[in-house]
Short mmCIF file of C-alpha atoms in Angstrom, two decimals:
data_model
loop_
_atom_site.label_atom_id
_atom_site.label_comp_id
_atom_site.label_asym_id
_atom_site.label_seq_id
_atom_site.Cartn_x
_atom_site.Cartn_y
_atom_site.Cartn_z
CA UNK A 1 -61.69 86.65 16.36
CA UNK A 2 -64.91 84.86 15.40
CA UNK A 3 -67.98 86.90 14.46
CA UNK A 4 -71.25 85.10 13.70
CA UNK A 5 -74.67 86.20 12.51
CA UNK A 6 -77.85 84.17 13.03
CA UNK A 7 -81.53 84.80 12.32
CA UNK A 8 -82.96 82.63 15.09
CA UNK A 9 -86.64 83.08 14.14
CA UNK A 10 -87.50 83.58 17.80
CA UNK A 11 -84.75 83.30 20.40
CA UNK A 12 -86.96 81.52 22.93
CA UNK A 13 -87.92 78.91 20.34
CA UNK A 14 -84.26 78.51 19.35
CA UNK A 15 -83.27 78.00 22.99
CA UNK A 16 -85.83 75.21 23.21
CA UNK A 17 -84.10 73.60 20.20
CA UNK A 18 -80.62 73.56 21.76
CA UNK A 19 -79.36 77.02 20.85
CA UNK A 20 -77.45 77.48 24.11
CA UNK A 21 -75.54 74.20 23.67
CA UNK A 22 -74.61 75.36 20.17
CA UNK A 23 -73.51 78.76 21.47
CA UNK A 24 -71.28 77.15 24.08
CA UNK A 25 -69.68 74.92 21.45
CA UNK A 26 -69.15 77.62 18.79
CA UNK A 27 -68.14 80.28 21.34
CA UNK A 28 -68.04 83.28 18.96
CA UNK A 29 -66.48 86.47 20.26
CA UNK A 30 -69.41 88.41 18.82
CA UNK A 31 -72.82 87.01 17.86
CA UNK A 32 -75.33 89.11 15.93
CA UNK A 33 -78.92 87.91 16.17
CA UNK A 34 -81.97 88.79 14.10
CA UNK A 35 -85.68 88.11 14.50
CA UNK A 36 -85.32 87.60 18.23
CA UNK A 37 -89.07 88.16 18.74
CA UNK A 38 -88.45 88.95 22.41
CA UNK A 39 -87.16 91.54 24.81
CA UNK A 40 -84.27 90.61 27.06
CA UNK A 41 -86.54 90.30 30.09
CA UNK A 42 -88.71 87.75 28.27
CA UNK A 43 -85.88 85.22 28.24
CA UNK A 44 -86.12 82.73 31.09
CA UNK A 45 -83.86 83.75 33.98
CA UNK A 46 -82.02 80.42 33.96
CA UNK A 47 -81.29 80.73 30.24
CA UNK A 48 -80.16 84.33 30.60
CA UNK A 49 -77.81 83.42 33.45
CA UNK A 50 -76.37 80.63 31.32
CA UNK A 51 -75.60 83.11 28.53
CA UNK A 52 -73.94 85.44 31.02
CA UNK A 53 -71.92 82.58 32.49
CA UNK A 54 -70.48 81.96 29.02
CA UNK A 55 -68.96 85.43 29.28
CA UNK A 56 -71.40 87.37 27.09
CA UNK A 57 -72.71 90.86 27.47
CA UNK A 58 -76.16 91.00 25.88
CA UNK A 59 -77.68 93.97 24.08
CA UNK A 60 -81.22 93.85 22.65
CA UNK A 61 -83.20 96.24 20.46
CA UNK A 62 -86.78 95.08 20.09
CA UNK A 63 -89.74 96.08 17.94
CA UNK A 64 -92.56 98.17 19.33
CA UNK A 65 -94.86 95.30 18.38
CA UNK A 66 -94.58 92.42 20.84
CA UNK A 67 -93.20 89.13 19.54
CA UNK A 68 -92.05 90.63 16.24
CA UNK A 69 -88.72 91.28 14.57
CA UNK A 70 -85.95 92.45 16.93
CA UNK A 71 -82.16 92.30 16.90
CA UNK A 72 -79.45 91.66 19.48
CA UNK A 73 -75.70 91.34 19.87
CA UNK A 74 -73.93 89.06 22.35
CA UNK A 75 -70.31 90.03 22.92
CA UNK A 76 -67.38 88.71 24.95
CA UNK A 77 -65.59 91.98 24.17
CA UNK A 78 -66.46 95.12 26.07
CA UNK A 79 -67.78 97.74 23.62
CA UNK A 80 -66.91 101.39 23.93
CA UNK A 81 -70.39 102.34 22.74
CA UNK A 82 -73.77 100.67 22.18
CA UNK A 83 -76.23 102.25 19.74
CA UNK A 84 -79.82 101.02 19.70
CA UNK A 85 -81.44 101.76 16.36
CA UNK A 86 -80.47 104.34 13.78
CA UNK A 87 -82.25 107.38 15.17
CA UNK A 88 -84.54 107.27 12.12
CA UNK A 89 -88.09 106.44 13.26
CA UNK A 90 -89.15 104.73 10.03
CA UNK A 91 -86.27 102.27 10.44
CA UNK A 92 -86.41 101.88 14.21
CA UNK A 93 -90.05 101.14 15.00
CA UNK A 94 -89.56 97.49 14.06
CA UNK A 95 -86.29 96.96 15.95
CA UNK A 96 -84.00 96.21 13.03
CA UNK A 97 -80.60 97.82 13.79
CA UNK A 98 -78.19 97.63 16.72
CA UNK A 99 -74.48 98.51 16.71
CA UNK A 100 -71.54 97.96 19.02
CA UNK A 101 -68.37 100.01 18.64
CA UNK A 102 -65.11 98.39 19.72
CA UNK A 103 -61.57 99.72 19.83
CA UNK A 104 -60.71 99.29 16.15
CA UNK A 105 -63.98 98.33 14.42
CA UNK A 106 -67.77 98.36 14.79
CA UNK A 107 -70.32 95.56 14.36
CA UNK A 108 -73.95 96.04 13.39
CA UNK A 109 -76.74 93.49 13.51
CA UNK A 110 -79.27 94.20 10.76
CA UNK A 111 -82.65 92.64 10.04
CA UNK A 112 -83.76 94.09 6.73
CA UNK A 113 -87.53 93.83 6.07
CA UNK A 114 -89.05 91.24 3.79
CA UNK A 115 -91.35 92.28 0.94
CA UNK A 116 -94.07 89.65 1.05
CA UNK A 117 -96.76 91.93 -0.36
CA UNK A 118 -96.86 95.23 -2.24
CA UNK A 119 -97.13 97.42 0.86
CA UNK A 120 -94.26 95.64 2.55
CA UNK A 121 -92.18 95.74 -0.63
CA UNK A 122 -92.57 99.52 -0.72
CA UNK A 123 -91.60 99.67 2.96
CA UNK A 124 -88.58 97.43 2.29
CA UNK A 125 -87.36 99.50 -0.65
CA UNK A 126 -87.75 102.75 1.30
CA UNK A 127 -85.90 101.17 4.21
CA UNK A 128 -83.11 100.11 1.84
CA UNK A 129 -82.68 103.62 0.48
CA UNK A 130 -82.67 105.17 3.95
CA UNK A 131 -80.27 102.51 5.14
CA UNK A 132 -77.82 103.35 2.36
CA UNK A 133 -77.76 106.99 3.40
CA UNK A 134 -77.47 106.02 7.05
CA UNK A 135 -74.42 103.84 6.40
CA UNK A 136 -72.80 106.49 4.22
CA UNK A 137 -73.15 108.94 7.10
CA UNK A 138 -71.70 106.39 9.55
CA UNK A 139 -68.66 105.88 7.35
CA UNK A 140 -67.56 109.45 8.00
CA UNK A 141 -66.67 108.48 11.57
CA UNK A 142 -66.61 104.65 11.45
CA UNK A 143 -64.23 103.56 8.67
CA UNK A 144 -64.06 99.94 9.90
CA UNK A 145 -67.63 98.67 9.96
CA UNK A 146 -69.06 95.13 9.81
CA UNK A 147 -72.76 94.73 9.02
CA UNK A 148 -74.00 91.24 9.82
CA UNK A 149 -77.53 90.17 9.23
CA UNK A 150 -80.52 88.92 7.34
CA UNK A 151 -80.79 91.14 4.28
CA UNK A 152 -83.79 89.22 2.86
CA UNK A 153 -82.21 89.53 -0.62
CA UNK A 154 -80.28 87.08 -2.78
CA UNK A 155 -77.75 89.20 -4.60
CA UNK A 156 -76.75 86.95 -7.50
CA UNK A 157 -78.10 83.91 -9.32
CA UNK A 158 -75.48 81.75 -7.62
CA UNK A 159 -77.08 82.66 -4.29
CA UNK A 160 -80.41 80.94 -4.94
CA UNK A 161 -81.30 77.37 -5.84
CA UNK A 162 -83.53 78.18 -8.82
CA UNK A 163 -83.04 81.70 -10.16
CA UNK A 164 -85.36 81.20 -13.14
CA UNK A 165 -88.48 80.17 -11.23
CA UNK A 166 -87.81 82.71 -8.47
CA UNK A 167 -87.18 85.73 -10.70
CA UNK A 168 -90.50 87.31 -9.69
CA UNK A 169 -90.33 86.31 -6.03
CA UNK A 170 -89.71 88.83 -3.28
CA UNK A 171 -86.13 88.54 -2.14
CA UNK A 172 -84.90 87.98 -5.68
CA UNK A 173 -86.68 90.77 -7.54
CA UNK A 174 -84.54 92.77 -9.98
CA UNK A 175 -85.18 95.97 -8.00
CA UNK A 176 -84.00 94.33 -4.76
CA UNK A 177 -80.91 92.82 -6.35
CA UNK A 178 -80.10 96.15 -8.00
CA UNK A 179 -80.23 97.91 -4.63
CA UNK A 180 -77.88 95.32 -3.12
CA UNK A 181 -75.33 95.88 -5.88
CA UNK A 182 -75.66 99.66 -5.61
CA UNK A 183 -75.24 99.47 -1.83
CA UNK A 184 -71.97 97.56 -2.19
CA UNK A 185 -70.76 100.02 -4.82
CA UNK A 186 -71.69 103.20 -2.96
CA UNK A 187 -70.33 102.04 0.40
CA UNK A 188 -67.37 100.09 -1.03
CA UNK A 189 -68.39 97.20 1.20
CA UNK A 190 -67.24 93.62 0.64
CA UNK A 191 -69.40 90.48 0.76
CA UNK A 192 -67.03 88.44 2.91
CA UNK A 193 -68.26 85.04 1.75
CA UNK A 194 -68.03 85.84 -1.97
CA UNK A 195 -64.73 87.60 -1.35
CA UNK A 196 -63.20 84.24 -0.41
CA UNK A 197 -65.58 81.89 -2.26
CA UNK A 198 -66.51 83.62 -5.52
CA UNK A 199 -67.76 80.50 -7.34
CA UNK A 200 -69.03 78.27 -4.53
CA UNK A 201 -72.51 76.97 -5.30
CA UNK A 202 -75.25 75.54 -3.08
CA UNK A 203 -74.11 77.78 -0.23
CA UNK A 204 -77.41 78.82 1.32
CA UNK A 205 -78.45 80.24 4.67
CA UNK A 206 -82.26 80.00 4.54
CA UNK A 207 -84.71 77.31 3.47
CA UNK A 208 -88.48 77.27 3.27
CA UNK A 209 -90.24 74.94 5.68
CA UNK A 210 -92.18 73.65 2.67
CA UNK A 211 -91.48 70.69 0.38
CA UNK A 212 -88.53 69.36 2.40
CA UNK A 213 -86.46 72.27 1.08
CA UNK A 214 -83.68 72.07 3.65
CA UNK A 215 -83.12 68.34 3.28
CA UNK A 216 -82.83 68.88 -0.48
CA UNK A 217 -80.76 72.07 -0.02
CA UNK A 218 -83.15 74.15 -2.09
CA UNK A 219 -82.25 77.36 -0.34
CA UNK A 220 -81.37 81.01 -0.56
CA UNK A 221 -78.30 82.93 0.65
CA UNK A 222 -79.89 85.96 2.27
CA UNK A 223 -77.69 86.23 5.37
CA UNK A 224 -74.43 88.12 4.92
CA UNK A 225 -71.40 89.50 6.69
CA UNK A 226 -70.60 92.68 4.78
CA UNK A 227 -67.62 94.75 5.80
CA UNK A 228 -65.62 97.83 4.96
CA UNK A 229 -62.93 97.40 2.31
CA UNK A 230 -60.40 98.34 4.98
CA UNK A 231 -61.19 95.09 6.82
CA UNK A 232 -61.14 92.74 3.81
CA UNK A 233 -57.49 91.80 4.24
CA UNK A 234 -58.21 90.75 7.83
CA UNK A 235 -60.77 88.12 6.87
CA UNK A 236 -59.08 84.79 7.53
CA UNK A 237 -62.16 82.71 6.70
CA UNK A 238 -65.82 83.16 5.80
CA UNK A 239 -68.31 80.36 6.24
CA UNK A 240 -71.90 79.16 6.48
CA UNK A 241 -72.77 76.79 9.35
CA UNK A 242 -75.51 74.73 7.74
CA UNK A 243 -75.38 72.06 10.45
CA UNK A 244 -76.99 74.44 12.97
CA UNK A 245 -80.74 73.80 12.88
CA UNK A 246 -82.47 75.98 15.47
CA UNK A 247 -84.24 78.08 12.83
CA UNK A 248 -85.22 78.19 9.17
CA UNK A 249 -81.93 80.10 8.77
CA UNK A 250 -78.44 78.97 9.68
CA UNK A 251 -75.54 81.04 11.03
CA UNK A 252 -72.98 82.73 8.80
CA UNK A 253 -69.68 84.15 9.94
CA UNK A 254 -66.10 85.20 9.59
CA UNK A 255 -62.78 84.80 11.37
CA UNK A 256 -60.79 88.02 11.57
CA UNK A 257 -57.01 88.10 11.90
#
């Protein structure tokens, strides 16, 4: 089973850049999307029909603000339950969490806030703390959980092209990195990519549009597939699809046994 996660930086823009051809070729069983910037009914009817014809059910959870944030999950597997948001207003107003429960595991698409200024950093850190408690509560009934998404945080120095010059940059701040480590510890979650590739360098999932960063692979690994320890032994492969170029991010994913 192939599960992918992709911050498309606007699904309509990504479609105009060949996203649907890529989707047909990759054919994941489950695709988690972030930063869709659209409601389902804003996708052109022809494009939506094409997605359906590939065998996907589509589930969107959008921000209250038009053209902003938003998450979605496309699935070829019929879920037993679809949960839009967390039920916590402070986390849900920007459309950042959606979850599908299947027979023996659950998949969440997460778009964690960025912290581009002081106000947004405070919002991000509060979101992170609330998210930790939310996941801990979920684990009481969902022991096999996969959280795919754009976490907007590089966890370790190996996850960023220049850790020294970026040490005071949002996304690599000590307080953000500390939360990421604490989240993994408290939830006993596994970073699937580092689980299989603990020393792999230059493995990035986002690049600035500035200074030819992507061509020079001066990037950040801020997109992750985290999963419950109970699922770690089922991860056959974990990968980053850097050849996909419909966004400033690229897809990340896993193959489950």
